[in-house]
């Protein structure tokens, strides 16, 4: 996933909130010109949309807090996976060449 897609989804969510419209996967997909399935399948994009959806509701209820924790867990897992992938790439790049 590239940075421009993440930024575009973030921007669309913020615009929906500012305009008082509900943040839905359908609305975000249409305005960001991204497939709805992409929003659901990509953990980073899904976390962004879910976070903005949670902000629209009262997050101080037990259900709201539980939902927020679940979204944060998803976001942290996505970040951890990215870090793991980058560490593997760094190990491959810094691995000394085999001796002959």
CSV table of N, CA, C and O in Angstrom, one decimal:
chain,number,residue,atom,x,y,z
A,1,UNK,N,0.9,-1.2,0.0
A,1,UNK,CA,0.0,0.0,0.0
A,1,UNK,C,0.9,1.2,0.0
A,1,UNK,O,1.8,1.3,0.8
A,2,UNK,N,0.6,2.2,-0.9
A,2,UNK,CA,1.5,3.3,-0.9
A,2,UNK,C,1.0,4.5,0.0
A,2,UNK,O,-0.2,4.5,0.4
A,3,UNK,N,1.8,5.4,0.2
A,3,UNK,CA,1.5,6.5,1.2
A,3,UNK,C,0.4,7.4,0.6
A,3,UNK,O,-0.4,7.9,1.4
A,4,UNK,N,0.3,7.6,-0.7
A,4,UNK,CA,-0.7,8.4,-1.2
A,4,UNK,C,-2.1,7.8,-1.0
A,4,UNK,O,-3.1,8.6,-0.7
A,5,UNK,N,-2.2,6.5,-1.1
A,5,UNK,CA,-3.5,5.9,-0.8
A,5,UNK,C,-3.9,6.1,0.6
A,5,UNK,O,-5.1,6.4,1.0
A,6,UNK,N,-3.0,5.9,1.5
A,6,UNK,CA,-3.3,6.0,3.0
A,6,UNK,C,-3.7,7.5,3.2
A,6,UNK,O,-4.7,7.7,4.0
A,7,UNK,N,-3.0,8.4,2.7
A,7,UNK,CA,-3.3,9.8,2.9
A,7,UNK,C,-4.6,10.2,2.3
A,7,UNK,O,-5.4,11.0,2.9
A,8,UNK,N,-4.9,9.6,1.1
A,8,UNK,CA,-6.2,9.9,0.5
A,8,UNK,C,-7.4,9.4,1.3
A,8,UNK,O,-8.4,10.1,1.5
A,9,UNK,N,-7.2,8.2,1.9
A,9,UNK,CA,-8.3,7.7,2.8
A,9,UNK,C,-8.4,8.5,4.0
A,9,UNK,O,-9.6,8.8,4.4
A,10,UNK,N,-7.3,8.9,4.6
A,10,UNK,CA,-7.4,9.7,5.8
A,10,UNK,C,-8.0,11.1,5.5
A,10,UNK,O,-8.9,11.5,6.3
A,11,UNK,N,-7.7,11.7,4.4
A,11,UNK,CA,-8.3,12.9,4.0
A,11,UNK,C,-9.8,12.8,3.8
A,11,UNK,O,-10.6,13.7,4.2
A,12,UNK,N,-10.2,11.8,3.1
A,12,UNK,CA,-11.7,11.6,2.8
A,12,UNK,C,-12.4,11.4,4.1
A,12,UNK,O,-13.5,12.0,4.3
A,13,UNK,N,-11.9,10.6,5.0
A,13,UNK,CA,-12.5,10.4,6.3
A,13,UNK,C,-12.7,11.7,7.1
A,13,UNK,O,-13.7,12.0,7.6
A,14,UNK,N,-11.6,12.5,7.1
A,14,UNK,CA,-11.7,13.8,7.8
A,14,UNK,C,-12.7,14.7,7.1
A,14,UNK,O,-13.4,15.5,7.8
A,15,UNK,N,-12.8,14.7,5.8
A,15,UNK,CA,-13.8,15.5,5.1
A,15,UNK,C,-15.2,15.1,5.4
A,15,UNK,O,-16.1,16.0,5.6
A,16,UNK,N,-15.4,13.8,5.5
A,16,UNK,CA,-16.8,13.3,5.9
A,16,UNK,C,-17.2,13.8,7.3
A,16,UNK,O,-18.3,14.2,7.5
A,17,UNK,N,-16.2,13.7,8.2
A,17,UNK,CA,-16.5,14.1,9.6
A,17,UNK,C,-16.8,15.6,9.6
A,17,UNK,O,-17.8,16.1,10.2
A,18,UNK,N,-16.0,16.4,8.9
A,18,UNK,CA,-16.2,17.9,8.9
A,18,UNK,C,-17.5,18.2,8.3
A,18,UNK,O,-18.2,19.2,8.8
A,19,UNK,N,-18.0,17.5,7.3
A,19,UNK,CA,-19.2,17.8,6.7
A,19,UNK,C,-20.4,17.2,7.4
A,19,UNK,O,-21.6,17.5,7.0
A,20,UNK,N,-20.2,16.5,8.5
A,20,UNK,CA,-21.2,15.9,9.3
A,20,UNK,C,-21.8,14.6,8.7
A,20,UNK,O,-22.9,14.2,9.1
A,21,UNK,N,-21.2,14.1,7.6
A,21,UNK,CA,-21.7,12.9,7.0
A,21,UNK,C,-21.1,11.7,7.7
A,21,UNK,O,-20.0,11.7,8.3
A,22,UNK,N,-21.9,10.6,7.7
A,22,UNK,CA,-21.3,9.4,8.4
A,22,UNK,C,-20.1,8.8,7.6
A,22,UNK,O,-20.1,8.8,6.4
A,23,UNK,N,-19.2,8.3,8.3
A,23,UNK,CA,-18.0,7.7,7.7
A,23,UNK,C,-18.4,6.2,7.5
A,23,UNK,O,-18.5,5.5,8.5
A,24,UNK,N,-18.6,5.8,6.3
A,24,UNK,CA,-18.9,4.4,6.0
A,24,UNK,C,-17.9,3.9,4.9
A,24,UNK,O,-17.2,4.7,4.2
A,25,UNK,N,-17.7,2.6,4.9
A,25,UNK,CA,-16.8,2.1,3.9
A,25,UNK,C,-17.2,2.4,2.5
A,25,UNK,O,-16.3,2.7,1.6
A,26,UNK,N,-18.5,2.5,2.2
A,26,UNK,CA,-19.0,2.8,0.9
A,26,UNK,C,-18.6,4.2,0.5
A,26,UNK,O,-18.1,4.5,-0.6
A,27,UNK,N,-18.9,5.2,1.5
A,27,UNK,CA,-18.7,6.6,1.2
A,27,UNK,C,-17.2,6.8,1.0
A,27,UNK,O,-16.8,7.6,0.1
A,28,UNK,N,-16.3,6.2,1.8
A,28,UNK,CA,-14.9,6.4,1.7
A,28,UNK,C,-14.4,5.9,0.4
A,28,UNK,O,-13.6,6.5,-0.3
A,29,UNK,N,-14.9,4.7,0.1
A,29,UNK,CA,-14.4,4.0,-1.2
A,29,UNK,C,-14.8,4.9,-2.4
A,29,UNK,O,-13.9,5.1,-3.3
A,30,UNK,N,-16.0,5.4,-2.4
A,30,UNK,CA,-16.4,6.2,-3.5
A,30,UNK,C,-15.6,7.5,-3.7
A,30,UNK,O,-15.1,7.9,-4.7
A,31,UNK,N,-15.4,8.2,-2.6
A,31,UNK,CA,-14.7,9.5,-2.6
A,31,UNK,C,-13.2,9.3,-2.8
A,31,UNK,O,-12.6,10.2,-3.4
A,32,UNK,N,-12.7,8.3,-2.3
A,32,UNK,CA,-11.2,8.0,-2.5
A,32,UNK,C,-10.9,7.3,-3.7
A,32,UNK,O,-9.7,7.1,-4.0
A,33,UNK,N,-11.9,6.9,-4.5
A,33,UNK,CA,-11.7,6.2,-5.7
A,33,UNK,C,-10.9,4.9,-5.5
A,33,UNK,O,-10.0,4.6,-6.2
A,34,UNK,N,-11.4,4.1,-4.5
A,34,UNK,CA,-10.8,2.9,-4.1
A,34,UNK,C,-11.9,1.8,-4.0
A,34,UNK,O,-13.0,2.2,-3.6
A,35,UNK,N,-11.6,0.6,-4.3
A,35,UNK,CA,-12.6,-0.4,-4.1
A,35,UNK,C,-12.9,-0.7,-2.7
A,35,UNK,O,-12.1,-0.6,-1.8
A,36,UNK,N,-14.2,-0.9,-2.4
A,36,UNK,CA,-14.6,-1.1,-1.0
A,36,UNK,C,-13.9,-2.4,-0.4
A,36,UNK,O,-13.5,-2.4,0.7
A,37,UNK,N,-13.8,-3.4,-1.3
A,37,UNK,CA,-13.1,-4.6,-0.8
A,37,UNK,C,-11.7,-4.3,-0.4
A,37,UNK,O,-11.1,-4.9,0.5
A,38,UNK,N,-11.0,-3.4,-1.1
A,38,UNK,CA,-9.6,-3.0,-0.7
A,38,UNK,C,-9.6,-2.4,0.7
A,38,UNK,O,-8.7,-2.7,1.4
A,39,UNK,N,-10.6,-1.6,1.0
A,39,UNK,CA,-10.7,-1.0,2.3
A,39,UNK,C,-10.9,-2.0,3.4
A,39,UNK,O,-10.3,-2.0,4.5
A,40,UNK,N,-11.7,-3.0,3.1
A,40,UNK,CA,-11.9,-4.1,4.1
A,40,UNK,C,-10.7,-5.0,4.2
A,40,UNK,O,-10.4,-5.4,5.3
A,41,UNK,N,-10.0,-5.3,3.1
A,41,UNK,CA,-9.0,-6.3,3.2
A,41,UNK,C,-7.6,-5.8,3.7
A,41,UNK,O,-6.9,-6.5,4.3
A,42,UNK,N,-7.4,-4.5,3.4
A,42,UNK,CA,-6.1,-3.9,3.8
A,42,UNK,C,-6.2,-3.5,5.3
A,42,UNK,O,-7.0,-2.6,5.6
A,43,UNK,N,-5.4,-4.1,6.2
A,43,UNK,CA,-5.5,-3.7,7.6
A,43,UNK,C,-5.3,-2.3,8.0
A,43,UNK,O,-5.9,-1.7,8.8
A,44,UNK,N,-4.3,-1.6,7.3
A,44,UNK,CA,-4.1,-0.2,7.5
A,44,UNK,C,-5.2,0.7,7.1
A,44,UNK,O,-5.6,1.5,7.9
A,45,UNK,N,-5.8,0.4,5.9
A,45,UNK,CA,-6.9,1.2,5.5
A,45,UNK,C,-8.1,1.0,6.3
A,45,UNK,O,-8.8,1.9,6.7
A,46,UNK,N,-8.4,-0.3,6.6
A,46,UNK,CA,-9.5,-0.6,7.5
A,46,UNK,C,-9.4,0.1,8.8
A,46,UNK,O,-10.4,0.6,9.4
A,47,UNK,N,-8.2,0.1,9.4
A,47,UNK,CA,-8.0,0.7,10.7
A,47,UNK,C,-8.3,2.2,10.7
A,47,UNK,O,-8.9,2.8,11.6
A,48,UNK,N,-7.9,2.9,9.6
A,48,UNK,CA,-8.1,4.3,9.4
A,48,UNK,C,-9.6,4.6,9.4
A,48,UNK,O,-10.2,5.4,10.1
A,49,UNK,N,-10.4,3.8,8.5
A,49,UNK,CA,-11.8,4.0,8.4
A,49,UNK,C,-12.5,3.7,9.8
A,49,UNK,O,-13.3,4.5,10.2
A,50,UNK,N,-12.1,2.6,10.4
A,50,UNK,CA,-12.7,2.2,11.6
A,50,UNK,C,-12.5,3.3,12.7
A,50,UNK,O,-13.4,3.6,13.5
A,51,UNK,N,-11.3,3.8,12.8
A,51,UNK,CA,-10.9,4.8,13.8
A,51,UNK,C,-11.8,6.1,13.6
A,51,UNK,O,-12.3,6.6,14.5
A,52,UNK,N,-12.0,6.5,12.4
A,52,UNK,CA,-12.8,7.7,12.1
A,52,UNK,C,-14.3,7.4,12.4
A,52,UNK,O,-15.0,8.2,12.9
A,53,UNK,N,-14.7,6.2,12.1
A,53,UNK,CA,-16.1,5.8,12.4
A,53,UNK,C,-16.3,5.8,14.0
A,53,UNK,O,-17.4,6.2,14.4
A,54,UNK,N,-15.3,5.3,14.7
A,54,UNK,CA,-15.4,5.3,16.2
A,54,UNK,C,-15.5,6.7,16.7
A,54,UNK,O,-16.2,7.0,17.7
A,55,UNK,N,-14.7,7.6,16.1
A,55,UNK,CA,-14.7,9.0,16.6
A,55,UNK,C,-16.1,9.7,16.5
A,55,UNK,O,-16.4,10.6,17.2
A,56,UNK,N,-16.9,9.2,15.5
A,56,UNK,CA,-18.2,9.8,15.3
A,56,UNK,C,-19.2,9.4,16.4
A,56,UNK,O,-20.1,10.1,16.6
A,57,UNK,N,-18.9,8.2,17.0
A,57,UNK,CA,-19.8,7.8,18.0
A,57,UNK,C,-19.2,8.1,19.4
A,57,UNK,O,-18.1,8.5,19.5
A,58,UNK,N,-20.0,7.9,20.4
A,58,UNK,CA,-19.6,8.2,21.8
A,58,UNK,C,-18.6,7.0,22.2
A,58,UNK,O,-19.1,5.9,22.5
A,59,UNK,N,-17.4,7.3,22.2
A,59,UNK,CA,-16.4,6.3,22.5
A,59,UNK,C,-16.2,6.0,24.0
A,59,UNK,O,-15.4,5.2,24.4
A,60,UNK,N,-17.0,6.7,24.8
A,60,UNK,CA,-16.9,6.6,26.2
A,60,UNK,C,-17.9,5.5,26.8
A,60,UNK,O,-17.9,5.3,28.0
A,61,UNK,N,-18.6,4.9,25.9
A,61,UNK,CA,-19.4,3.8,26.4
A,61,UNK,C,-18.6,2.5,26.4
A,61,UNK,O,-17.5,2.5,25.8
A,62,UNK,N,-19.0,1.5,27.1
A,62,UNK,CA,-18.2,0.3,27.2
A,62,UNK,C,-18.0,-0.4,25.8
A,62,UNK,O,-17.0,-0.8,25.4
A,63,UNK,N,-19.1,-0.3,25.1
A,63,UNK,CA,-19.1,-0.9,23.7
A,63,UNK,C,-18.1,0.0,22.8
A,63,UNK,O,-17.3,-0.6,22.1
A,64,UNK,N,-18.2,1.3,23.0
A,64,UNK,CA,-17.3,2.2,22.2
A,64,UNK,C,-15.9,1.9,22.5
A,64,UNK,O,-15.0,1.9,21.7
A,65,UNK,N,-15.6,1.8,23.8
A,65,UNK,CA,-14.2,1.6,24.2
A,65,UNK,C,-13.7,0.2,23.7
A,65,UNK,O,-12.5,0.1,23.3
A,66,UNK,N,-14.5,-0.8,23.8
A,66,UNK,CA,-14.2,-2.1,23.3
A,66,UNK,C,-13.9,-2.1,21.8
A,66,UNK,O,-12.9,-2.7,21.4
A,67,UNK,N,-14.7,-1.4,21.1
A,67,UNK,CA,-14.5,-1.3,19.7
A,67,UNK,C,-13.2,-0.5,19.4
A,67,UNK,O,-12.4,-0.9,18.5
A,68,UNK,N,-12.9,0.5,20.1
A,68,UNK,CA,-11.7,1.3,19.9
A,68,UNK,C,-10.5,0.5,20.2
A,68,UNK,O,-9.5,0.5,19.5
A,69,UNK,N,-10.5,-0.3,21.3
A,69,UNK,CA,-9.4,-1.2,21.6
A,69,UNK,C,-9.2,-2.2,20.5
A,69,UNK,O,-8.0,-2.5,20.1
A,70,UNK,N,-10.2,-2.8,19.9
A,70,UNK,CA,-10.1,-3.7,18.8
A,70,UNK,C,-9.5,-3.1,17.6
A,70,UNK,O,-8.6,-3.7,16.9
A,71,UNK,N,-9.9,-1.9,17.3
A,71,UNK,CA,-9.3,-1.1,16.1
A,71,UNK,C,-7.9,-0.8,16.4
A,71,UNK,O,-7.0,-1.0,15.4
A,72,UNK,N,-7.5,-0.4,17.6
A,72,UNK,CA,-6.1,-0.1,17.9
A,72,UNK,C,-5.3,-1.4,17.8
A,72,UNK,O,-4.2,-1.4,17.3
A,73,UNK,N,-5.8,-2.5,18.2
A,73,UNK,CA,-5.1,-3.8,18.1
A,73,UNK,C,-4.8,-4.1,16.7
A,73,UNK,O,-3.7,-4.5,16.3
A,74,UNK,N,-5.8,-3.9,15.8
A,74,UNK,CA,-5.6,-4.2,14.4
A,74,UNK,C,-4.6,-3.3,13.8
A,74,UNK,O,-3.7,-3.7,13.0
A,75,UNK,N,-4.6,-2.0,14.2
A,75,UNK,CA,-3.6,-1.1,13.7
A,75,UNK,C,-2.2,-1.5,14.2
A,75,UNK,O,-1.2,-1.4,13.4
A,76,UNK,N,-2.1,-1.8,15.4
A,76,UNK,CA,-0.8,-2.2,16.0
A,76,UNK,C,-0.3,-3.5,15.3
A,76,UNK,O,0.9,-3.6,14.9
A,77,UNK,N,-1.1,-4.5,15.0
A,77,UNK,CA,-0.8,-5.7,14.3
A,77,UNK,C,-0.3,-5.4,12.9
A,77,UNK,O,0.7,-6.0,12.4
A,78,UNK,N,-0.9,-4.5,12.2
A,78,UNK,CA,-0.5,-4.1,10.9
A,78,UNK,C,0.8,-3.4,10.9
A,78,UNK,O,1.7,-3.7,10.1
A,79,UNK,N,1.1,-2.6,11.9
A,79,UNK,CA,2.4,-1.9,12.0
A,79,UNK,C,3.5,-2.9,12.4
A,79,UNK,O,4.6,-2.9,11.8
A,80,UNK,N,3.2,-3.9,13.3
A,80,UNK,CA,4.1,-4.9,13.6
A,80,UNK,C,4.5,-5.7,12.4
A,80,UNK,O,5.7,-6.1,12.2
A,81,UNK,N,3.6,-6.1,11.6
A,81,UNK,CA,3.8,-6.8,10.4
A,81,UNK,C,4.7,-6.1,9.4
A,81,UNK,O,5.7,-6.6,8.8
A,82,UNK,N,4.5,-4.8,9.3
A,82,UNK,CA,5.3,-3.9,8.5
A,82,UNK,C,6.8,-3.8,9.0
A,82,UNK,O,7.7,-3.9,8.2
A,83,UNK,N,6.9,-3.7,10.3
A,83,UNK,CA,8.2,-3.7,10.9
A,83,UNK,C,9.0,-5.0,10.7
A,83,UNK,O,10.1,-5.0,10.3
A,84,UNK,N,8.2,-6.1,10.9
A,84,UNK,CA,8.8,-7.4,10.7
A,84,UNK,C,9.3,-7.5,9.2
A,84,UNK,O,10.5,-8.0,9.0
A,85,UNK,N,8.5,-7.1,8.3
A,85,UNK,CA,8.9,-7.2,6.9
A,85,UNK,C,10.1,-6.4,6.6
A,85,UNK,O,11.1,-6.8,5.9
A,86,UNK,N,10.2,-5.2,7.2
A,86,UNK,CA,11.3,-4.3,6.9
A,86,UNK,C,12.6,-4.8,7.6
A,86,UNK,O,13.7,-4.7,7.0
A,87,UNK,N,12.4,-5.4,8.8
A,87,UNK,CA,13.6,-6.0,9.4
A,87,UNK,C,14.2,-7.2,8.6
A,87,UNK,O,15.4,-7.3,8.4
A,88,UNK,N,13.3,-8.0,8.0
A,88,UNK,CA,13.7,-9.1,7.1
A,88,UNK,C,14.5,-8.5,5.9
A,88,UNK,O,15.5,-9.1,5.5
A,89,UNK,N,14.0,-7.4,5.3
A,89,UNK,CA,14.6,-6.8,4.2
A,89,UNK,C,16.0,-6.3,4.6
A,89,UNK,O,17.0,-6.5,3.8
A,90,UNK,N,16.1,-5.7,5.7
A,90,UNK,CA,17.4,-5.1,6.2
A,90,UNK,C,18.4,-6.3,6.4
A,90,UNK,O,19.6,-6.1,6.1
A,91,UNK,N,17.9,-7.4,7.0
A,91,UNK,CA,18.8,-8.5,7.2
A,91,UNK,C,19.4,-9.0,5.9
A,91,UNK,O,20.5,-9.4,5.8
A,92,UNK,N,18.5,-9.1,4.9
A,92,UNK,CA,19.0,-9.6,3.6
A,92,UNK,C,20.0,-8.6,3.0
A,92,UNK,O,20.9,-9.0,2.3
A,93,UNK,N,19.7,-7.3,3.1
A,93,UNK,CA,20.6,-6.3,2.6
A,93,UNK,C,22.0,-6.3,3.3
A,93,UNK,O,23.0,-6.0,2.6
A,94,UNK,N,22.0,-6.5,4.6
A,94,UNK,CA,23.2,-6.4,5.3
A,94,UNK,C,23.9,-7.7,5.5
A,94,UNK,O,25.0,-7.8,6.1
A,95,UNK,N,23.4,-8.8,5.0
A,95,UNK,CA,24.0,-10.1,5.1
A,95,UNK,C,25.3,-10.1,4.3
A,95,UNK,O,25.3,-9.8,3.1
A,96,UNK,N,26.4,-10.6,5.0
A,96,UNK,CA,27.7,-10.6,4.2
A,96,UNK,C,27.6,-11.6,3.1
A,96,UNK,O,27.0,-12.7,3.2
A,97,UNK,N,28.4,-11.4,2.0
A,97,UNK,CA,28.4,-12.4,0.9
A,97,UNK,C,29.1,-13.7,1.4
A,97,UNK,O,30.0,-13.7,2.2
A,98,UNK,N,28.7,-14.8,0.8
A,98,UNK,CA,29.2,-16.1,1.2
A,98,UNK,C,30.7,-16.2,0.8
A,98,UNK,O,31.1,-15.6,-0.3
A,99,UNK,N,31.5,-16.8,1.6
A,99,UNK,CA,32.9,-17.0,1.3
A,99,UNK,C,33.1,-18.1,0.3
A,99,UNK,O,32.4,-19.1,0.3
A,100,UNK,N,34.2,-18.0,-0.5
A,100,UNK,CA,34.4,-19.0,-1.5
A,100,UNK,C,35.6,-19.9,-1.0
A,100,UNK,O,36.5,-19.7,-0.4
